[in-house]
mmCIF file of C-alpha atoms in Angstrom:
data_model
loop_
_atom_site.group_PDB
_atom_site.id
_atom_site.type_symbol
_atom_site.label_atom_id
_atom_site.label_comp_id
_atom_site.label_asym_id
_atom_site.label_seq_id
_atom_site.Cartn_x
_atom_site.Cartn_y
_atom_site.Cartn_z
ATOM 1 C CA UNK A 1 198.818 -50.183 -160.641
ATOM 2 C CA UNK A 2 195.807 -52.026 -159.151
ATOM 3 C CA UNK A 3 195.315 -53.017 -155.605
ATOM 4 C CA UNK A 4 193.999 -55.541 -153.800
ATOM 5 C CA UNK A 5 190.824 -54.893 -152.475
ATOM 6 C CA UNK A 6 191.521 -55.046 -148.730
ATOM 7 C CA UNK A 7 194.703 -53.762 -149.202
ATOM 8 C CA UNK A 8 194.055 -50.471 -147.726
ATOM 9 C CA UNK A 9 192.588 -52.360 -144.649
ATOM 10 C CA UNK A 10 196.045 -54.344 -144.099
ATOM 11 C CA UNK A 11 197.980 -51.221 -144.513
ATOM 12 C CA UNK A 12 196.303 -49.849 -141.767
ATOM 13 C CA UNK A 13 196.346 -52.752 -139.474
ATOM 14 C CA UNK A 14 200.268 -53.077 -140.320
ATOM 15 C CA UNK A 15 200.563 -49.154 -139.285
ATOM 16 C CA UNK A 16 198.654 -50.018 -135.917
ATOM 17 C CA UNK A 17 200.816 -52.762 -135.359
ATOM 18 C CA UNK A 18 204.137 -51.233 -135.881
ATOM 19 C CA UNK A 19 202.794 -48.328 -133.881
ATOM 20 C CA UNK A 20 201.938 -50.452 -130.742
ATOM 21 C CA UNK A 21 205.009 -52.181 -130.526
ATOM 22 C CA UNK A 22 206.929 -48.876 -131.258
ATOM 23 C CA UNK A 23 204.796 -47.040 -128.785
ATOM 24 C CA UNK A 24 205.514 -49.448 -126.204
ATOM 25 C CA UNK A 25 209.319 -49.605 -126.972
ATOM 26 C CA UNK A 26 209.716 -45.972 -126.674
ATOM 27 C CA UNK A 27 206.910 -44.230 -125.077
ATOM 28 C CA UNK A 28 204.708 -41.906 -126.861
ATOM 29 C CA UNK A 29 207.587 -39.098 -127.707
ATOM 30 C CA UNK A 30 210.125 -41.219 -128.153
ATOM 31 C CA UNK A 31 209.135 -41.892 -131.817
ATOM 32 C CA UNK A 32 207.648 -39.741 -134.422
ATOM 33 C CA UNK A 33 205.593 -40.340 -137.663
ATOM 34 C CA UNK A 34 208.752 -41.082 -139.884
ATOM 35 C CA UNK A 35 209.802 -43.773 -137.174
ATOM 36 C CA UNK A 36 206.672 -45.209 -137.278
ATOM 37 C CA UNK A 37 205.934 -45.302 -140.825
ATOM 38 C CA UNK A 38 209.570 -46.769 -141.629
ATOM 39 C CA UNK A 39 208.473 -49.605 -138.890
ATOM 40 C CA UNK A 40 205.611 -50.001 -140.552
ATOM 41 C CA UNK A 41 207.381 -50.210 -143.921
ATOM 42 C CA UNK A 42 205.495 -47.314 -145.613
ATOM 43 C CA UNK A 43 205.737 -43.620 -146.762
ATOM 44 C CA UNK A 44 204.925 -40.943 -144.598
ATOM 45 C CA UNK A 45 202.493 -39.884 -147.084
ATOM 46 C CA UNK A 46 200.789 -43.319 -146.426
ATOM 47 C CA UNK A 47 200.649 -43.142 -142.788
ATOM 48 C CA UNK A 48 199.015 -39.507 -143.159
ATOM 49 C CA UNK A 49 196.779 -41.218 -145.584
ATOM 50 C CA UNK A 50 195.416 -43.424 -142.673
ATOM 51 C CA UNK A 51 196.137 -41.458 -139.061
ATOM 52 C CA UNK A 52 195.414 -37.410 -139.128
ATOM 53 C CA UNK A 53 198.332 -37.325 -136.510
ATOM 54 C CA UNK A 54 200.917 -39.386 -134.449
ATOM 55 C CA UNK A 55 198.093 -39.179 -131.437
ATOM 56 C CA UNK A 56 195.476 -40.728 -133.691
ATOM 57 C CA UNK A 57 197.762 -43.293 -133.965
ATOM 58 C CA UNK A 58 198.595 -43.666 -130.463
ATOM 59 C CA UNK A 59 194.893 -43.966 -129.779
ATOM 60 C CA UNK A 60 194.878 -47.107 -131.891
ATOM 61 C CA UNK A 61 197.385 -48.571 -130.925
ATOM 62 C CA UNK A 62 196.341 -48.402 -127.062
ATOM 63 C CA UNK A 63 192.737 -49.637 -128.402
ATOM 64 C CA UNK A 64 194.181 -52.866 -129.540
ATOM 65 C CA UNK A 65 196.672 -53.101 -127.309
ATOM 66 C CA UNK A 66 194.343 -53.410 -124.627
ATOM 67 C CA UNK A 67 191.847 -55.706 -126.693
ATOM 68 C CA UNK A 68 194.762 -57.793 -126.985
ATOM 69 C CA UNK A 69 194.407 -58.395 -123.001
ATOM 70 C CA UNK A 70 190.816 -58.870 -123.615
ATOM 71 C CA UNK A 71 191.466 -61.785 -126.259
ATOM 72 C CA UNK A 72 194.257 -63.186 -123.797
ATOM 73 C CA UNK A 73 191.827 -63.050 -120.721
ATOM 74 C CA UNK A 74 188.753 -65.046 -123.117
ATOM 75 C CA UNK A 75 191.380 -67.424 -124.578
ATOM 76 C CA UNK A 76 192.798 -68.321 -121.155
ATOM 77 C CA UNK A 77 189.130 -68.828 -119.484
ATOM 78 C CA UNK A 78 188.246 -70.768 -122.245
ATOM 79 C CA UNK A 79 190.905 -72.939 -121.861
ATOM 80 C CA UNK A 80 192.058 -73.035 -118.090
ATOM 81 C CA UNK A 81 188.320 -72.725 -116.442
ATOM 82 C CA UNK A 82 188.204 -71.101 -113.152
ATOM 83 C CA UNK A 83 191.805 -71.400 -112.819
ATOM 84 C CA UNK A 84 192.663 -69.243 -115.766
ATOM 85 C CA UNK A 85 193.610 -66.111 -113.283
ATOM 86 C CA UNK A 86 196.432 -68.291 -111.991
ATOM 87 C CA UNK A 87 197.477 -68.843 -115.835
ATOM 88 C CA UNK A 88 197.141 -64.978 -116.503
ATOM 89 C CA UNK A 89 199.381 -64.291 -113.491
ATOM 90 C CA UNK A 90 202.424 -66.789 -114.815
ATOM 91 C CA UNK A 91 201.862 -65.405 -117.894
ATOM 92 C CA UNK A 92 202.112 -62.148 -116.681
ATOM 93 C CA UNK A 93 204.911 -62.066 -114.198
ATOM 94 C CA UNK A 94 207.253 -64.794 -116.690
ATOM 95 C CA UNK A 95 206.833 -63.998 -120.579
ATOM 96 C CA UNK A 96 205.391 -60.666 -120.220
ATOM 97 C CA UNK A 97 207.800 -59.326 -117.281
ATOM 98 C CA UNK A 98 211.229 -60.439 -119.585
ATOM 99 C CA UNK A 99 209.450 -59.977 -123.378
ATOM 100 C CA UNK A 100 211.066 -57.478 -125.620
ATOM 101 C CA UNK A 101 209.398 -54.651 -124.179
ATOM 102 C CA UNK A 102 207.890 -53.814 -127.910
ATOM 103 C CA UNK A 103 206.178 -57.342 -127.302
ATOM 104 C CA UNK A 104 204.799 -56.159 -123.638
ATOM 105 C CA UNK A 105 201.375 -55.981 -122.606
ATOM 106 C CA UNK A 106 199.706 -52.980 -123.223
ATOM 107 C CA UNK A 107 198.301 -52.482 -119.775
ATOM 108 C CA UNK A 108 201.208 -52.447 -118.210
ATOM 109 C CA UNK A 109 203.296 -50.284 -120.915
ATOM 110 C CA UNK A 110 201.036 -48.040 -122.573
ATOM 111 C CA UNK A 111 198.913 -46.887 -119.398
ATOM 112 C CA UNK A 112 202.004 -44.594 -118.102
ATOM 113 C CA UNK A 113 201.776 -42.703 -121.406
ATOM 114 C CA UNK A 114 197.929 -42.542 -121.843
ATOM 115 C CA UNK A 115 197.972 -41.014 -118.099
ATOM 116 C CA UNK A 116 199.585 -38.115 -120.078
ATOM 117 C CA UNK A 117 196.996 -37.585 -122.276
ATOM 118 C CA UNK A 118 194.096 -35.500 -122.957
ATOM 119 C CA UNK A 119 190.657 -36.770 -121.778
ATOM 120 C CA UNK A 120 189.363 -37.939 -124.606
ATOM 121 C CA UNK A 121 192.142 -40.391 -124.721
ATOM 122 C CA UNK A 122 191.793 -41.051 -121.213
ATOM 123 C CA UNK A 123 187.668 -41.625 -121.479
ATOM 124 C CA UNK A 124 188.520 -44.134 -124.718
ATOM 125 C CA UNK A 125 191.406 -46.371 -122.465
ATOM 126 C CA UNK A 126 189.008 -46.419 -119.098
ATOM 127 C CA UNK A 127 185.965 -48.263 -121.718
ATOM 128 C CA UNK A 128 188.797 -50.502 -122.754
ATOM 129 C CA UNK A 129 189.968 -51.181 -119.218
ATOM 130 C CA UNK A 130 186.195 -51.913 -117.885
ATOM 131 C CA UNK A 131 185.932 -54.398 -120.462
ATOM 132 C CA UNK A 132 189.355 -56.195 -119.535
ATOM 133 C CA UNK A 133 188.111 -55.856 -116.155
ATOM 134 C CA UNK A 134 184.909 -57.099 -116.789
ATOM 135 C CA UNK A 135 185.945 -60.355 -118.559
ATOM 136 C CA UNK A 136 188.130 -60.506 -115.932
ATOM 137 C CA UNK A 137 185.134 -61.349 -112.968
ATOM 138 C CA UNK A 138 183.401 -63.364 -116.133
ATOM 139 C CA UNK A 139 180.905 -60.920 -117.252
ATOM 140 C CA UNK A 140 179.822 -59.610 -120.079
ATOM 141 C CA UNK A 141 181.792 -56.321 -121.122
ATOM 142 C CA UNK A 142 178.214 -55.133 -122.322
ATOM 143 C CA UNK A 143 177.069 -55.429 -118.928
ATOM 144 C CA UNK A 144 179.054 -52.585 -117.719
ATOM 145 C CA UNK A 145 176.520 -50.219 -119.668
ATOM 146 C CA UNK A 146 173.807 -51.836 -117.489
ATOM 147 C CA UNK A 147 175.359 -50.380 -114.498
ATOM 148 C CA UNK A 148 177.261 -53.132 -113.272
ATOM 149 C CA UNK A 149 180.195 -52.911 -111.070
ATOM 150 C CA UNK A 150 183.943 -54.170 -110.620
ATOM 151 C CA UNK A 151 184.501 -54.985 -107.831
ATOM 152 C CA UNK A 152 187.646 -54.707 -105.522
ATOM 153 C CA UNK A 153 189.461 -57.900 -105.648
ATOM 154 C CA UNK A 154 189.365 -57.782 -109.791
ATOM 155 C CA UNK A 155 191.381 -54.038 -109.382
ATOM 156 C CA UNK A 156 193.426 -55.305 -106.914
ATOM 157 C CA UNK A 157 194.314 -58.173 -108.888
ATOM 158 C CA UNK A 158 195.380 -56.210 -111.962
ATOM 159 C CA UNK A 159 196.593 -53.461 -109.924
ATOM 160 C CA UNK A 160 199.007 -55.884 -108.489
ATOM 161 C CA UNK A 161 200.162 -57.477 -111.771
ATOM 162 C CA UNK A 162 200.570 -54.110 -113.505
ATOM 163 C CA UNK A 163 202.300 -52.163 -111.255
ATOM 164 C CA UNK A 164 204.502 -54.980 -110.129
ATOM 165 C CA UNK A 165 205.588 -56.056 -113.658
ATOM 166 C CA UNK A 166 206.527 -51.833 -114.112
ATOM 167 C CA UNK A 167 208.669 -52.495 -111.158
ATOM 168 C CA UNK A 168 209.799 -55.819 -112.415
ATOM 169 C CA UNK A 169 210.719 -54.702 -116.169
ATOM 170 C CA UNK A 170 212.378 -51.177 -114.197
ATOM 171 C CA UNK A 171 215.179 -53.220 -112.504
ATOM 172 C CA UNK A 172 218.641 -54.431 -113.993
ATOM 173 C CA UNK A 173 219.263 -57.063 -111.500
ATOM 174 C CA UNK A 174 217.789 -60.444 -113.348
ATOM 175 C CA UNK A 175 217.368 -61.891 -109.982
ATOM 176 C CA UNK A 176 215.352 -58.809 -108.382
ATOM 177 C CA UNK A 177 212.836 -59.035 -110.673
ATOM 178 C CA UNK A 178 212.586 -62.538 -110.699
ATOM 179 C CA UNK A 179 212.051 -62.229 -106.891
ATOM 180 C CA UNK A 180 209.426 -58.999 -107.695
ATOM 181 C CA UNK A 181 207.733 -61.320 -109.980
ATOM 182 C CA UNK A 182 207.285 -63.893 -107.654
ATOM 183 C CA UNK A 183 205.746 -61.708 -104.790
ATOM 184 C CA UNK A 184 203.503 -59.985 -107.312
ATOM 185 C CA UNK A 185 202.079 -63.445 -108.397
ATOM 186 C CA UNK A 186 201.716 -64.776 -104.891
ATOM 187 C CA UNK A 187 200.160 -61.447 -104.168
ATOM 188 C CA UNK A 188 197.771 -61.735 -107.395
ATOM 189 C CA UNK A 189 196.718 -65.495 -106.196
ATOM 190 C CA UNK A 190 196.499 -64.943 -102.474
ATOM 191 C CA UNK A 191 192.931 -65.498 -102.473
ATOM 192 C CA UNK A 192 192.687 -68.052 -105.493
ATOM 193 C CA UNK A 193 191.534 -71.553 -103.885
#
């Protein structure tokens, strides 16, 4: 049976993606490499054929989860201008606070799991983060190997919309994290002219 040439490439992007949004869905033990490969819709064998191990395919799957943000944070610049932040934030606190949590962001649902992790892990998420955070005060991600640095108001700001969409997506009460939403936003914008 012959293949098509990139085939092995969409294999592996189809693994990544099942693995992200079972990652986030579950946490990092909550599945295993049969669950993932069966969301995935292939064979163990395959999924072994592509990741040495379940944590090789974690480490993917946080990778593009977090270029993901990265995309989202260029796409919304490009289109909203200087008031893209305010964009991010309804985005943020609306579509991804009540998502499917499989369809979350993944800086806000696969950073509790890589803080479990080994440092290697930990080293690969914190270039991933600089970058978000980067694009984030309009810089070049490149420039952060030239020494630049983030300053406060960008952590703050995704501090703020991280942490309070945890809280947000934590609560059963539909209202509560409505109202959590709303004073994480506010909170997010407070110095946004």
């Amino acid at each position: 049976m012959r293949y098509k040439p990139d085939q092995k490439k969409q294999t592996h992007a189809k693994i990544v993606d099942a693995a992200g949004r079972s990652f986030k869905k579950n946490g990092f033990s909550g599945i295993g490499v049969d669950g993932l490969a069966k969301e995935a819709g292939v064979t163990s064998g395959a999924f072994y054929k592509h990741f040495k191990s379940k944590k090789a395919a974690f480490e993917s799957a946080v990778v593009e989860g977090l270029k993901e943000v990265q995309v989202g944070i260029t796409g919304l610049e490009a289109e909203y201008g200087e008031g893209w932040w305010q964009a991010f934030a309804d985005l943020y606190v609306n579509d991804r606070r009540t998502c499917d949590a499989q369809y979350s962001c993944g800086l806000q649902s696969l950073t509790s799991e890589v803080a479990r992790c080994d440092d290697d892990l930990k080293a690969t998420y914190q270039s991933e983060l600089l970058k978000i955070a980067s694009l984030a005060e309009g810089n070049n991600p490149q420039a952060l190997n030239n020494g630049e640095a983030i300053n406060d108001e960008t952590w703050q700001k995704l501090a703020i919309l991280v942490g309070g969409v945890t809280l947000a997506r934590a609560v059963k009460d539909p209202e509560l994290s409505k109202e959590i939403g709303s004073a994480i936003r506010n909170s997010a914008l407070f110095n946004e002219g």
